[in-house]
Structures are given as C-alpha cells and as structure tokens.
Coordinates of C-alpha atoms and ligand atoms in Angstrom, one line a residue:
Chain A
M1 CA 0.0 0.0 0.0
R2 CA 1.3 3.4 -0.9
V3 CA 0.9 6.0 1.9
G4 CA 0.5 9.6 0.9
K5 CA 3.3 12.1 1.3
T6 CA 3.5 15.5 2.9
L7 CA 5.1 18.3 0.9
A8 CA 8.3 17.9 3.0
E9 CA 8.4 14.1 2.3
K10 CA 7.8 14.7 -1.4
I11 CA 10.6 17.1 -1.9
L12 CA 13.1 15.2 0.3
S13 CA 12.2 11.9 -1.5
L14 CA 12.9 13.6 -4.9
K15 CA 16.2 15.1 -3.8
S16 CA 17.5 12.1 -1.9
H17 CA 16.5 9.7 -4.6
S18 CA 14.7 7.6 -1.9
E19 CA 11.4 7.1 -0.3
A20 CA 11.7 9.6 2.5
K21 CA 9.3 9.3 5.4
A22 CA 9.1 11.6 8.5
G23 CA 11.8 10.5 11.0
D24 CA 14.2 9.1 8.3
V25 CA 17.6 10.6 7.9
V26 CA 18.5 11.3 4.2
I27 CA 21.3 12.8 2.2
A28 CA 19.8 15.3 -0.2
D29 CA 21.1 17.3 -3.2
V30 CA 21.3 21.0 -2.5
D31 CA 20.1 23.3 -5.3
W32 CA 21.1 26.6 -3.7
A33 CA 23.5 27.4 -0.8
F34 CA 24.1 30.9 0.5
V35 CA 25.7 32.9 3.2
Q36 CA 25.3 36.5 4.3
D37 CA 27.9 38.9 5.7
T38 CA 27.6 38.1 9.4
T39 CA 27.7 34.3 8.9
G40 CA 29.7 34.1 5.7
P41 CA 33.2 34.8 7.1
L42 CA 33.1 31.9 9.5
T43 CA 31.6 29.7 6.8
I44 CA 34.5 30.6 4.5
R45 CA 37.1 30.0 7.2
Q46 CA 35.6 26.6 7.9
F47 CA 35.4 25.8 4.2
K48 CA 39.2 26.5 3.8
E49 CA 40.1 24.8 7.1
S50 CA 38.5 21.6 5.8
G51 CA 40.8 21.7 2.9
F52 CA 38.1 22.3 0.3
A53 CA 39.2 24.5 -2.6
A54 CA 36.4 24.4 -5.1
L55 CA 32.6 24.9 -4.8
A56 CA 30.4 22.0 -5.9
K57 CA 28.1 24.4 -7.8
P58 CA 29.6 27.9 -8.1
Q59 CA 26.6 29.3 -10.0
Q60 CA 24.3 28.0 -7.3
T61 CA 26.3 29.5 -4.5
I62 CA 25.5 33.0 -3.4
I63 CA 27.0 35.6 -1.1
F64 CA 24.8 38.5 0.1
L65 CA 26.2 41.7 1.7
D66 CA 23.0 42.8 3.5
H67 CA 23.3 42.7 7.2
A68 CA 25.9 45.4 7.7
A69 CA 25.1 47.3 4.5
P70 CA 26.7 49.8 4.1
S71 CA 29.2 48.7 6.8
P72 CA 29.2 50.7 10.0
A73 CA 32.5 49.4 11.3
Q74 CA 36.0 48.6 10.0
Q75 CA 35.9 44.9 11.1
L76 CA 32.7 44.4 9.1
S77 CA 34.2 46.2 6.1
N78 CA 37.1 43.8 6.3
D79 CA 34.6 40.9 6.4
H80 CA 33.1 42.3 3.2
I81 CA 36.5 42.3 1.6
L82 CA 37.0 38.6 2.6
L83 CA 33.6 37.7 1.1
R84 CA 34.2 39.6 -2.2
R85 CA 37.6 37.9 -2.5
F86 CA 36.1 34.5 -2.0
A87 CA 33.5 35.2 -4.7
R88 CA 36.3 36.2 -7.1
E89 CA 38.3 33.1 -6.3
T90 CA 35.5 30.6 -6.5
G91 CA 33.3 32.1 -9.2
C92 CA 30.2 32.2 -7.0
R93 CA 27.5 34.9 -7.2
I94 CA 27.6 37.9 -5.0
Y95 CA 25.1 40.6 -4.2
E96 CA 26.4 43.9 -3.1
V97 CA 25.6 46.4 -0.4
G98 CA 22.3 48.0 -1.4
D99 CA 21.0 45.1 -3.5
G100 CA 18.7 43.9 -0.7
V101 CA 18.0 41.3 2.0
C102 CA 19.2 37.8 1.1
H103 CA 15.8 36.1 1.5
Q104 CA 14.0 38.6 -0.8
L105 CA 16.7 38.3 -3.4
V106 CA 16.5 34.5 -3.2
A107 CA 12.7 34.7 -3.8
E108 CA 13.1 37.2 -6.6
N109 CA 15.9 35.4 -8.5
F110 CA 16.4 31.8 -7.5
A111 CA 13.9 29.8 -5.4
N112 CA 11.8 27.3 -7.4
P113 CA 9.2 24.7 -6.4
G114 CA 10.9 21.5 -5.3
D115 CA 14.3 23.0 -4.8
I116 CA 16.4 22.4 -1.7
I117 CA 17.9 25.6 -0.3
V118 CA 20.3 25.9 2.6
G119 CA 21.4 29.3 3.9
A120 CA 23.5 30.4 6.8
D121 CA 20.6 32.4 8.1
S122 CA 17.6 31.2 10.0
H123 CA 15.1 33.0 7.9
T124 CA 16.1 30.9 4.8
V125 CA 12.6 29.3 5.4
T126 CA 11.2 32.3 3.6
A127 CA 11.6 30.6 0.2
G128 CA 9.1 27.9 1.4
A129 CA 6.5 30.3 0.0
L130 CA 7.6 29.1 -3.5
G131 CA 7.4 25.5 -2.6
A132 CA 11.2 25.1 -1.9
F133 CA 12.4 23.1 1.0
A134 CA 14.5 26.0 2.4
T135 CA 16.1 26.0 5.8
G136 CA 18.6 27.8 7.9
M137 CA 21.8 26.1 9.0
G138 CA 25.0 27.1 10.7
S139 CA 28.3 27.9 9.1
S140 CA 29.8 24.4 9.3
D141 CA 26.8 22.8 7.7
V142 CA 26.7 25.4 4.9
A143 CA 30.5 25.1 4.4
V144 CA 30.1 21.4 3.8
A145 CA 27.1 22.0 1.5
L146 CA 29.1 24.4 -0.6
A147 CA 31.8 21.8 -1.0
L148 CA 29.7 18.7 -1.5
G149 CA 26.5 20.0 -3.0
K150 CA 24.7 17.8 -0.5
T151 CA 23.7 17.8 3.1
W152 CA 21.9 15.5 5.5
F153 CA 18.4 16.1 6.8
R154 CA 16.1 14.4 9.3
V155 CA 12.8 14.3 7.4
P156 CA 10.4 16.4 9.6
E157 CA 6.9 15.5 10.7
S158 CA 4.5 18.1 9.3
F159 CA 1.7 20.3 10.8
L160 CA -1.0 21.2 8.4
I161 CA -2.2 24.8 8.7
E162 CA -5.6 24.9 7.0
L163 CA -6.7 28.4 6.0
K164 CA -10.1 29.5 5.0
G165 CA -11.9 32.8 4.5
V166 CA -10.7 36.3 3.6
F167 CA -8.6 38.8 5.5
P168 CA -10.9 41.5 6.9
R169 CA -9.9 45.1 6.2
G170 CA -6.8 46.1 8.2
V171 CA -5.7 42.5 8.7
Y172 CA -2.8 41.0 6.9
A173 CA -0.5 38.0 6.5
K174 CA 1.6 39.3 9.4
D175 CA -1.4 39.2 11.7
L176 CA -2.1 35.6 10.7
I177 CA 1.5 34.4 11.3
L178 CA 1.7 36.2 14.6
Y179 CA -1.6 34.7 15.6
L180 CA -0.3 31.2 14.7
I181 CA 2.9 31.6 16.6
G182 CA 0.9 32.7 19.6
Q183 CA -1.1 29.4 19.2
I184 CA 1.8 27.1 18.6
G185 CA 4.4 28.7 20.8
V186 CA 8.1 29.6 20.1
D187 CA 9.1 25.9 20.3
G188 CA 5.8 24.3 19.5
A189 CA 6.9 23.3 16.0
N190 CA 10.6 22.6 16.8
Y191 CA 12.0 20.2 14.2
K192 CA 8.7 20.1 12.3
A193 CA 7.5 21.4 8.9
L194 CA 4.6 23.8 8.8
E195 CA 2.6 23.2 5.6
F196 CA 0.0 25.6 4.6
G197 CA -3.2 24.6 2.8
G198 CA -6.9 25.4 2.5
E199 CA -9.2 27.3 0.2
A200 CA -7.8 30.7 1.3
L201 CA -4.5 30.0 -0.5
A202 CA -6.1 30.6 -3.9
R203 CA -6.4 34.3 -2.9
M204 CA -3.1 34.6 -1.1
T205 CA -0.4 36.6 -2.9
M206 CA 3.2 35.5 -3.1
S207 CA 4.1 38.6 -0.9
Q208 CA 1.8 37.3 1.8
R209 CA 3.1 33.8 1.5
L210 CA 6.7 35.0 1.9
T211 CA 5.7 36.9 5.1
I212 CA 4.1 33.8 6.5
A213 CA 6.9 31.3 5.5
N214 CA 9.5 33.7 6.8
M215 CA 8.2 33.4 10.4
A216 CA 7.8 29.6 10.5
V217 CA 11.2 29.5 12.2
E218 CA 9.8 31.6 15.0
A219 CA 7.6 28.6 16.0
G220 CA 10.8 26.5 15.8
A221 CA 9.9 25.0 12.4
K222 CA 12.5 23.7 10.0
V223 CA 10.5 24.8 7.0
G224 CA 7.3 26.6 6.2
L225 CA 6.0 25.2 3.0
F226 CA 3.3 26.3 0.5
P227 CA 2.1 24.2 -2.4
S228 CA 3.1 25.3 -5.8
D229 CA 0.0 26.6 -7.6
K230 CA -1.2 29.2 -10.1
I231 CA 0.0 32.0 -7.9
T232 CA 3.5 30.4 -7.8
R233 CA 3.4 30.1 -11.6
D234 CA 2.4 33.7 -12.1
F235 CA 5.2 34.9 -9.7
L236 CA 7.8 32.8 -11.6
R237 CA 6.5 34.2 -14.9
E238 CA 6.9 37.8 -13.6
H239 CA 10.4 36.9 -12.6
D240 CA 11.5 35.4 -15.9
R241 CA 11.6 31.8 -14.9
S242 CA 8.3 30.3 -16.1
D243 CA 10.3 27.2 -17.1
K244 CA 10.9 26.5 -13.5
Y245 CA 7.3 26.1 -12.6
Q246 CA 6.0 22.7 -11.5
P247 CA 2.8 22.0 -9.6
L248 CA 3.5 20.6 -6.2
Y249 CA 0.9 19.5 -3.7
P250 CA 0.9 17.1 -0.7
D251 CA -0.9 13.8 -1.3
A252 CA -4.5 13.7 -0.1
E253 CA -3.6 10.8 2.3
A254 CA -0.6 12.6 3.7
N255 CA 0.0 12.1 7.4
Y256 CA 0.0 15.2 9.5
E257 CA 1.0 15.2 13.2
R258 CA -1.3 18.1 13.9
V259 CA -3.9 20.1 12.0
I260 CA -4.6 23.7 12.9
S261 CA -7.5 25.5 11.1
V262 CA -7.8 29.2 10.9
N263 CA -10.7 31.2 9.6
L264 CA -9.2 34.4 8.3
N265 CA -12.5 36.3 8.6
Q266 CA -12.2 36.0 12.4
L267 CA -8.7 37.5 12.7
E268 CA -7.9 41.0 13.9
P269 CA -4.6 43.1 13.9
M270 CA -2.1 41.3 16.2
L271 CA 1.0 42.3 18.1
S272 CA 3.9 40.4 19.5
L273 CA 5.0 42.0 22.8
P274 CA 8.5 42.2 24.2
H275 CA 10.6 40.0 24.6
A276 CA 9.2 36.8 23.0
V277 CA 7.7 36.3 19.6
D278 CA 4.9 34.1 21.0
N279 CA 3.8 36.8 23.4
V280 CA 1.0 37.6 21.0
R281 CA -2.1 39.8 21.7
P282 CA -4.6 41.7 19.7
V283 CA -3.4 45.2 19.0
A284 CA -6.3 46.5 21.0
Q285 CA -4.8 45.2 24.2
A286 CA -1.6 47.3 23.9
K287 CA -3.3 50.4 22.5
G288 CA -1.7 53.7 23.6
V289 CA 1.8 52.4 24.4
K290 CA 4.1 55.3 23.3
I291 CA 6.6 54.4 20.5
Q292 CA 9.8 56.3 19.7
Q293 CA 10.5 54.4 16.5
A294 CA 8.5 52.6 13.9
F295 CA 10.4 50.4 11.5
I296 CA 8.9 49.1 8.3
G297 CA 11.1 46.7 6.3
T298 CA 13.0 43.4 6.6
C299 CA 12.7 40.0 5.0
T300 CA 9.3 39.7 6.7
N301 CA 7.6 42.9 5.6
G302 CA 9.8 45.0 3.3
R303 CA 8.1 44.1 0.0
L304 CA 6.2 46.3 -2.5
E305 CA 2.8 45.3 -1.1
D306 CA 3.9 46.2 2.4
L307 CA 5.2 49.6 1.3
A308 CA 1.9 50.1 -0.6
V309 CA -0.1 49.6 2.6
A310 CA 2.1 51.9 4.6
A311 CA 2.1 54.6 1.9
E312 CA -1.6 54.5 1.6
I313 CA -2.1 55.0 5.3
L314 CA 0.6 57.7 5.6
K315 CA -0.2 59.6 2.4
G316 CA -1.1 63.2 3.3
Q317 CA -0.4 62.5 7.0
K318 CA 2.7 63.2 9.2
R319 CA 4.5 61.0 11.5
H320 CA 4.1 62.0 15.2
P321 CA 6.9 64.4 16.2
G322 CA 8.0 62.0 18.9
T323 CA 8.3 59.0 16.6
R324 CA 11.0 58.3 14.1
L325 CA 9.8 56.4 11.0
L326 CA 12.3 54.2 9.3
I327 CA 11.6 52.4 6.0
A328 CA 13.9 49.8 4.5
P329 CA 12.8 48.3 1.2
A330 CA 13.7 44.6 1.0
S331 CA 15.5 44.9 -2.3
R332 CA 16.6 47.3 -5.0
Q333 CA 13.8 46.1 -7.2
V334 CA 11.3 46.8 -4.5
L335 CA 12.7 50.3 -4.0
I336 CA 12.6 51.1 -7.8
Q337 CA 9.0 49.9 -8.1
A338 CA 8.0 51.8 -4.9
M339 CA 9.5 54.9 -6.4
K340 CA 7.6 54.4 -9.7
K341 CA 4.4 54.0 -7.9
G342 CA 4.9 57.1 -5.8
Y343 CA 5.0 55.3 -2.4
I344 CA 8.5 56.6 -1.6
Q345 CA 7.3 60.2 -2.2
S346 CA 4.3 59.7 0.1
L347 CA 6.4 58.1 2.8
L348 CA 9.1 60.9 2.6
E349 CA 6.4 63.6 2.7
A350 CA 5.0 61.9 5.8
G351 CA 8.4 62.3 7.5
A352 CA 9.9 58.9 6.9
T353 CA 13.7 58.2 6.7
I354 CA 14.3 55.8 3.7
L355 CA 17.2 53.4 4.5
P356 CA 19.1 51.4 1.8
P357 CA 17.7 48.0 0.8
G358 CA 19.1 45.5 3.3
C359 CA 18.5 44.4 6.9
A360 CA 18.8 47.9 8.2
A361 CA 17.7 48.3 11.8
C362 CA 16.5 44.7 12.2
L363 CA 19.5 43.1 14.0
G364 CA 20.7 46.0 16.1
L365 CA 23.9 46.6 14.3
H366 CA 23.3 50.0 12.6
Q367 CA 20.7 52.3 11.1
G368 CA 18.3 52.6 14.0
V369 CA 19.8 51.2 17.2
L370 CA 17.4 51.9 20.1
G371 CA 18.3 54.0 23.2
D372 CA 17.7 52.9 26.8
G373 CA 14.0 52.6 27.6
E374 CA 12.9 53.2 24.0
V375 CA 10.1 51.4 22.3
C376 CA 10.1 50.3 18.7
L377 CA 7.2 49.0 16.7
S378 CA 8.8 46.9 14.0
T379 CA 7.6 44.8 11.1
A380 CA 10.5 42.4 11.6
N381 CA 10.2 38.8 12.9
R382 CA 12.1 38.9 16.2
N383 CA 11.7 40.9 19.4
F384 CA 14.2 39.1 21.7
K385 CA 15.8 41.2 24.4
G386 CA 18.7 43.1 22.8
R387 CA 17.6 42.3 19.3
M388 CA 17.7 45.9 18.1
G389 CA 21.0 46.6 19.7
N390 CA 20.0 47.5 23.2
P391 CA 18.9 45.1 26.0
E392 CA 17.3 48.1 27.7
A393 CA 14.9 48.7 24.8
M394 CA 11.6 47.1 23.8
V395 CA 10.5 45.8 20.5
Y396 CA 6.9 45.1 19.5
L397 CA 6.2 43.2 16.2
A398 CA 3.2 44.0 13.9
S399 CA 2.1 44.5 10.4
P400 CA 3.1 47.4 8.2
A401 CA -0.4 48.9 8.6
T402 CA -0.2 48.8 12.3
A403 CA 3.3 50.3 12.2
A404 CA 2.2 53.1 9.8
A405 CA -0.9 53.9 11.9
S406 CA 1.1 53.9 15.1
A407 CA 3.8 56.2 13.6
I408 CA 1.1 58.8 12.9
R409 CA -0.3 58.7 16.5
G410 CA 3.0 58.2 18.2
E411 CA 1.5 55.2 20.1
I412 CA 0.4 51.7 19.3
T413 CA -2.7 52.1 17.3
D414 CA -5.2 49.7 15.6
P415 CA -4.8 50.5 11.9
R416 CA -8.5 50.2 11.3
E417 CA -9.0 53.4 13.3
V418 CA -6.7 55.3 11.0
M419 CA -7.9 53.6 7.8
E420 CA -11.5 54.7 8.5
G421 CA -12.3 57.6 6.3
K422 CA -9.6 56.6 3.8
S423 CA -10.9 54.9 0.7
Chain B
M1 CA 37.9 14.0 19.9
P2 CA 35.8 15.3 22.8
D3 CA 35.7 13.6 26.2
L4 CA 32.8 11.2 25.9
V5 CA 32.7 10.8 29.7
L6 CA 33.1 14.1 31.5
K7 CA 32.6 15.5 35.0
G8 CA 31.8 19.0 36.0
K9 CA 29.6 21.5 37.8
A10 CA 26.3 22.8 36.5
I11 CA 25.7 26.4 35.6
K12 CA 22.0 26.8 35.3
L13 CA 20.1 29.0 32.9
G14 CA 16.3 29.3 32.3
D15 CA 14.0 28.7 29.3
N16 CA 14.2 30.2 25.9
I17 CA 17.8 31.5 26.0
S18 CA 18.1 32.9 22.5
T19 CA 21.2 33.3 20.3
D20 CA 20.8 37.0 20.9
D21 CA 21.2 36.3 24.6
I22 CA 24.2 34.1 23.9
I23 CA 25.9 36.5 21.6
P24 CA 24.0 39.7 20.7
G25 CA 23.8 40.9 17.2
R26 CA 25.4 44.2 18.3
F27 CA 28.7 42.4 18.5
A28 CA 28.6 41.2 14.9
H29 CA 31.7 43.4 14.2
L30 CA 33.7 41.0 16.4
R31 CA 32.7 37.8 14.6
S32 CA 36.0 37.5 12.8
N33 CA 37.8 37.9 16.2
L34 CA 36.4 35.0 18.1
S35 CA 38.5 35.5 21.3
E36 CA 37.2 39.0 21.7
L37 CA 33.7 37.9 20.8
A38 CA 33.8 35.2 23.4
K39 CA 34.3 37.7 26.2
H40 CA 30.7 38.8 25.7
V41 CA 29.2 35.3 26.0
L42 CA 25.8 35.5 27.7
E43 CA 26.7 38.8 29.2
D44 CA 23.1 40.2 29.1
A45 CA 21.3 37.0 30.2
M46 CA 23.7 36.0 33.0
P47 CA 26.2 38.7 33.9
G48 CA 29.5 37.1 35.1
F49 CA 28.9 33.9 33.1
A50 CA 32.4 33.8 31.5
S51 CA 34.2 34.3 34.8
R52 CA 32.1 31.7 36.5
V53 CA 33.0 29.1 33.9
R54 CA 36.6 30.0 34.3
T55 CA 36.4 29.6 38.1
L56 CA 34.6 26.3 37.9
S57 CA 37.0 24.9 35.4
A58 CA 40.0 26.1 37.3
V59 CA 39.2 24.4 40.6
G60 CA 39.9 21.1 39.0
A61 CA 36.3 19.8 39.2
G62 CA 36.3 19.1 35.4
K63 CA 34.6 21.4 32.9
A64 CA 31.6 23.6 33.5
I65 CA 28.4 22.2 32.2
L66 CA 25.7 24.5 30.9
V67 CA 22.3 23.4 32.0
A68 CA 19.3 25.1 30.4
G69 CA 15.6 24.8 30.3
K70 CA 13.5 24.4 27.2
N71 CA 14.2 25.7 23.7
L72 CA 17.8 26.6 24.2
G73 CA 19.4 28.6 21.4
L74 CA 16.3 29.8 19.6
G75 CA 16.7 32.4 17.0
S76 CA 19.5 33.1 14.6
S77 CA 21.7 30.5 12.7
R78 CA 24.9 32.1 14.0
E79 CA 27.2 29.2 14.8
H80 CA 29.2 31.8 16.8
A81 CA 26.7 31.0 19.6
P82 CA 28.0 27.5 20.4
V83 CA 31.5 28.6 19.4
V84 CA 31.7 31.2 22.2
I85 CA 30.1 28.8 24.6
K86 CA 32.8 26.2 23.8
M87 CA 35.5 28.8 23.9
S88 CA 34.4 29.9 27.4
G89 CA 35.4 26.4 28.6
V90 CA 32.0 24.7 28.8
G91 CA 32.4 21.0 28.2
A92 CA 28.8 20.0 27.5
I93 CA 25.3 21.4 27.3
L94 CA 22.2 19.9 28.8
A95 CA 18.7 21.2 28.1
K96 CA 15.1 20.1 28.2
S97 CA 14.9 21.0 24.5
A98 CA 17.1 22.8 22.1
A99 CA 16.2 24.8 19.0
R100 CA 17.0 22.9 15.8
I101 CA 19.8 25.0 14.3
F102 CA 21.6 25.6 17.6
F103 CA 21.5 21.9 18.4
R104 CA 23.0 20.9 15.1
N105 CA 25.6 23.8 15.3
A106 CA 26.7 22.7 18.8
V107 CA 27.2 19.1 17.7
N108 CA 29.0 20.4 14.5
Q109 CA 31.4 22.2 16.9
G110 CA 32.0 19.0 18.8
V111 CA 30.1 20.1 21.9
P112 CA 27.8 17.4 23.3
V113 CA 24.2 18.5 23.7
L114 CA 22.1 16.1 25.7
L115 CA 18.4 16.5 26.2
C116 CA 17.0 15.5 29.6
D117 CA 14.8 16.7 32.4
T118 CA 17.0 19.5 33.7
D119 CA 14.6 20.3 36.5
K120 CA 16.4 17.5 38.3
I121 CA 19.6 19.5 38.3
S122 CA 20.4 22.6 40.4
D123 CA 23.0 25.2 39.9
G124 CA 26.3 24.0 41.2
D125 CA 25.4 20.3 41.2
E126 CA 28.3 18.0 40.4
L127 CA 27.5 15.9 37.3
E128 CA 29.1 13.0 35.5
I129 CA 28.0 12.7 31.9
D130 CA 28.3 9.6 29.7
V131 CA 27.8 11.1 26.3
T132 CA 27.8 7.8 24.4
G133 CA 25.5 6.1 26.8
G134 CA 23.2 9.1 27.2
K135 CA 23.3 9.0 31.0
I136 CA 23.9 11.7 33.5
A137 CA 24.7 11.0 37.1
N138 CA 23.9 13.8 39.4
L139 CA 26.6 13.2 42.1
T140 CA 25.1 15.9 44.3
S141 CA 21.6 14.5 44.5
G142 CA 22.3 10.9 43.7
I143 CA 19.8 10.9 40.8
T144 CA 20.6 9.4 37.4
L145 CA 18.9 10.9 34.3
S146 CA 18.6 9.4 30.9
C147 CA 18.7 11.5 27.7
S148 CA 16.9 11.3 24.5
K149 CA 18.9 9.7 21.6
M150 CA 20.3 11.7 18.8
P151 CA 20.3 10.4 15.2
P152 CA 23.4 8.1 14.6
I153 CA 24.9 10.6 12.1
M154 CA 25.0 13.2 14.9
S155 CA 26.7 10.8 17.3
A156 CA 29.2 10.0 14.6
I157 CA 29.9 13.7 14.0
L158 CA 30.3 14.2 17.7
K159 CA 32.6 11.2 18.0
E160 CA 35.0 12.8 15.5
G161 CA 35.0 16.1 17.4
G162 CA 32.7 18.0 15.0
L163 CA 31.5 18.2 11.4
I164 CA 34.8 19.5 9.9
P165 CA 36.9 16.7 11.3
Y166 CA 34.2 14.2 10.4
I167 CA 34.1 15.4 6.8
Q168 CA 37.9 15.4 6.6
K169 CA 38.0 11.8 7.7
H170 CA 35.0 10.4 5.8
K171 CA 35.2 12.6 2.7
G172 CA 31.4 12.9 2.8
F173 CA 28.3 11.9 4.7
N174 CA 27.9 8.3 5.5
L175 CA 24.6 7.1 6.9
E176 CA 26.0 3.7 7.6
N177 CA 28.4 4.7 10.5
Ligands
SF4_1 S1 16.0 41.4 7.7 FE1 16.4 40.8 9.8 S2 15.6 38.8 10.0 FE2 15.7 39.2 7.8 S3 17.7 38.4 7.2 FE3 18.1 40.5 7.8 S4 18.6 40.5 10.0 FE4 17.7 38.6 9.5

C-alpha cells in the first residue's frame, strides 16, 4: 500500500532519490546554498580549514552583503573584503551592499518549487513560499554543503495549517502568522515542517506567503511550505523563470502530526509583545503604548505590497513628532518599483527616513539602534531582548499597517481606526 | 575528539535562551575575532557567566556544564553562539529541549548536547556525563537521568569532534556509520 506524502516528504524523496518518510535521515542534493555577511566569514574559514578548494556548484552558491550594509565598522568592512575575494576566487555569485536582503533576493531570483535551499541564516525558510524546501543552518553545515553540493536532513513531521476565509480590512498575512505563533508557541513546531493549505490559498499573494513562511522558524519549524500553484506560476513568470514552474501539492492521504484550522475572517490586527515572539495579543490590548521608533522593512515585511499599505495610510499624514519612522525596502527592485508607484514620495512627505535596501535596523547593528527605555514597533520577525542593539529597549512586532498607523499617532494604534475615512 | 565521559559542575540557565542572549547581534563586528567575541558570551542574560565558567574549570572539578531549560538557542543560525560557549570552557550542554539549528551547530562544533529533564539539576550540582550512553549521574543529588537519543549521524559527528573533522575523515556523509 502506498501511503501519501506531505510536501516535505515529497521534496526530500525527490532530492534524496529515496522514499523519505518523517523520521528518516536522508542525504539530499542542495540546489542553492548561500551565506550573508555576518555568517559568511566563519563559513569561508571553515570551508578553507576543511581543505576544500572548489565549490560543488559555483553558480548555485550566493553571497549576500545585506546585514551590515553599508558597513558601520572597520571589522565588518574587512569581512566584506574577505567575502568579495572568496567570490572572485571561486566564481560564485555575489550581491552587493544596497541590493537587498538575502531572502528577498532568493525569492526574486532563485527559489523554485521542489528546490532544496540551505542558507547560513535562520530565515532561509522564507523561500518555502515558493514550494522550496528551504532551511537555515550554521556555518559548518553550509561550508560542507558548498563543497559537496549535499547535506543531511532528518525528514520532519508536518503540521497542516488549514486556512479558509478572507482577511478582513486592516488585517494581513503578518497578523495571521503572529496569531499562529501565539497558538503554537516559540518551540511548538521545533524540528517540524509547517505546511499551509486550504481554500484561502487561492487568494493569497506571493508577498503574503513570503511573510508567513519567513516566520515559520519563530515557532521552531525547520521549513514553512506552501504548495506550488497558479500564484506560484504567475510569480515565476513575472520573474522570468516560467520554465521552473511545476505544480507541487501534498498527497491527499498525507500524514500530519497536527492540523490547525484558521478562519481568516475572524482575525484582527495582532502584536507580539517584548521579549518573546509568541507573546501575542490583539493590538487593541496594547493600544496607547508610546513608541519612539516605527520600522517598516526586513525579509518579513519590506516588499512592495507592504510599502503600498504603509504609503496608503501615511499619504497626506505626518509621523508623530516623537516617533522616528524608518523604512527599508527589502530589495533594490522593491525600491525602484515603490518609487515608480509614488510610495516613496508619500512616505518621505510623511516624515519617513528611507534606508538602503538591506536588513537595516533589524538586527541591532546599525541604522536605527534603540536607546535605553525606548520602544520600537517593528515589522520584523524577532523581538528578543537586545535584538535591536540594546537590551534596555523594547521591540513590538506588527504588520506594516499597524506600524504606519502607530507612527502617525506616536503610540500603538489599531490600523483600522486610521484607515477609516480613507478609501 | 571530545571527552565522551566528563565530569563537571552545573551552571543553570532558564528557558528560551536565544542566540541574541548568547551573543547579541550588536557584537557582529567581532565575529572574525572570536576570542574578543567570546568575552561577551551570555553577558546580558547572566552577567559574570564567563568568569564563573573559568572559576569552575580552574578548581579542577572538570569542565563547567551549561544546563538550560526548554528551547535553548532559539533564533539566529549564527554558529558563533556554540563557538563562544565552547571557547568559554563549557564541556557539555544539557537542556530540556534545544532549537533545531543551535542543536546541530553545537554538535558540529563537537560540543555534546544532551536533552533530559534539567529540572532535576540545580545550579552548582556536580555531574558525571556519559555522552555515548546518554546517561547523567547527578553526584550531588544521587539521581541518574537518561537522555533522548540523537540520530546516529550526529553521534558519529560528535565522536569525530565536530563536522569538519568528520568530513575530513569520511570525505562525505555516510549514513552507515
Ligand atoms: S532582515 Fe532581519 S531577520 Fe531578515 S535576514 Fe536581515 S537581519 Fe535577518
């Protein structure tokens, strides 16, 4: 008897040339391997220490200079030199300062349904939106993947997240994933695959899927996988790789460890409170908390659709004088399109500071480090103590709409209040 | 090759110690200078951690053993987290559960990570750990704890002292060993 496979089992079977079942350990072919500028230097040192000289797949190996971009410190500038030199020596691809966040660039340019992607960055899971088995690993594992073009995986058990309904006005993919993490807990899906399904997917844009897959790791998951469908096909066509499309669905009889059903119609704007991502509440419960900084960007919410939502809310408005408003487009492409559509103009007129495409303030290294006792409302994916560069500061996570509305009022605000009256 | 039986004293931490707690992102400029980076290990979460490890290791009681609650090492993929823990002198890590990437990174660095009920261990307890057998004798309380098994490939990597020495020896992954 043939038992049905989950998406994770399907991809890992294909890439390990075996019948992979949850719990098995397999060796799988790696289609794309990448590092960024804070994990890359260690990866390269380990690669060289191991005695490896050549990359298994130079054209499928990518270096991104995005975390410290442009570099705020001489040591990081020297790390960039090391990474550029490695790219020249090995013939791998490299994306420069200002090109954008690694996960956004992987989605725009490389990830395809059924691919295996390993990145020395935990949010590599983002590409699961395109039906790629994409996961974060440490420097040693990526160094070995660069050299061998393979790695080992324990095939994860899967949770099915079944989505139905339509997002109400003012509620977005970010609110859904925060809600889910609140339900599952920061370690509730440790070692598991989150697989998304249900009738709501037919209306869920790639941008929304990327936001959701991006945060799968915040519930501990190894991957956050979407089936490859018409929306995937359209996205690939828009990005000049129609030929990479293949439909990919879990089998009907697939075995799920847990099924979680969510009716989108019942969701409301959500927040994650300091200092844990699963400390999730409706925005209404933290209304009125003063914020000194609002940050819209990152691999979670720095895409064109996110900037569109923020620009629509901020158009003709001004940020509160006590609140800095920082915007970092997720990639050069996003920035160019946002300029063409007039979003950047609206945001600048509202008092925003536009940061270069890249990680910007997300990891506490530069471009928006918080002061003691300050509060930031961020569209990023993490609010751990110290995350934005100061253990004495507080980070709340929310959607771009909530961040934009809160920037206007200078305090945490339900975006629906500000959107009222607007078309 | 790491010691597969080791003795030492417990340093206890709580639940959900993130990689930002272990080594905050604000020190990213020190990542190519590991000995400087290591000075900041866990400094926000447990001030004085590095000097406590040094004291414990110096009194000849073996190596300090980091004992955490659930979901140790959640967050970033930075392998620098287990690297600085190892450099501080910690000989092994025990936790109720560990985040996936951190767990794999620590083993890749040749640091044993054993999962067990760490509520049965108090700060300062003297422990004897049998890594291969997955047993922990709490010499202070007299309790023996058993640990959950890791996949054979991880035990093999640990046995060689980490992923890089493993690959140098085997020239690839081998699921048979
Ligand atoms: S934007 Fe933030 S979460 Fe995303 S890759 Fe950069 S630092 Fe990591």
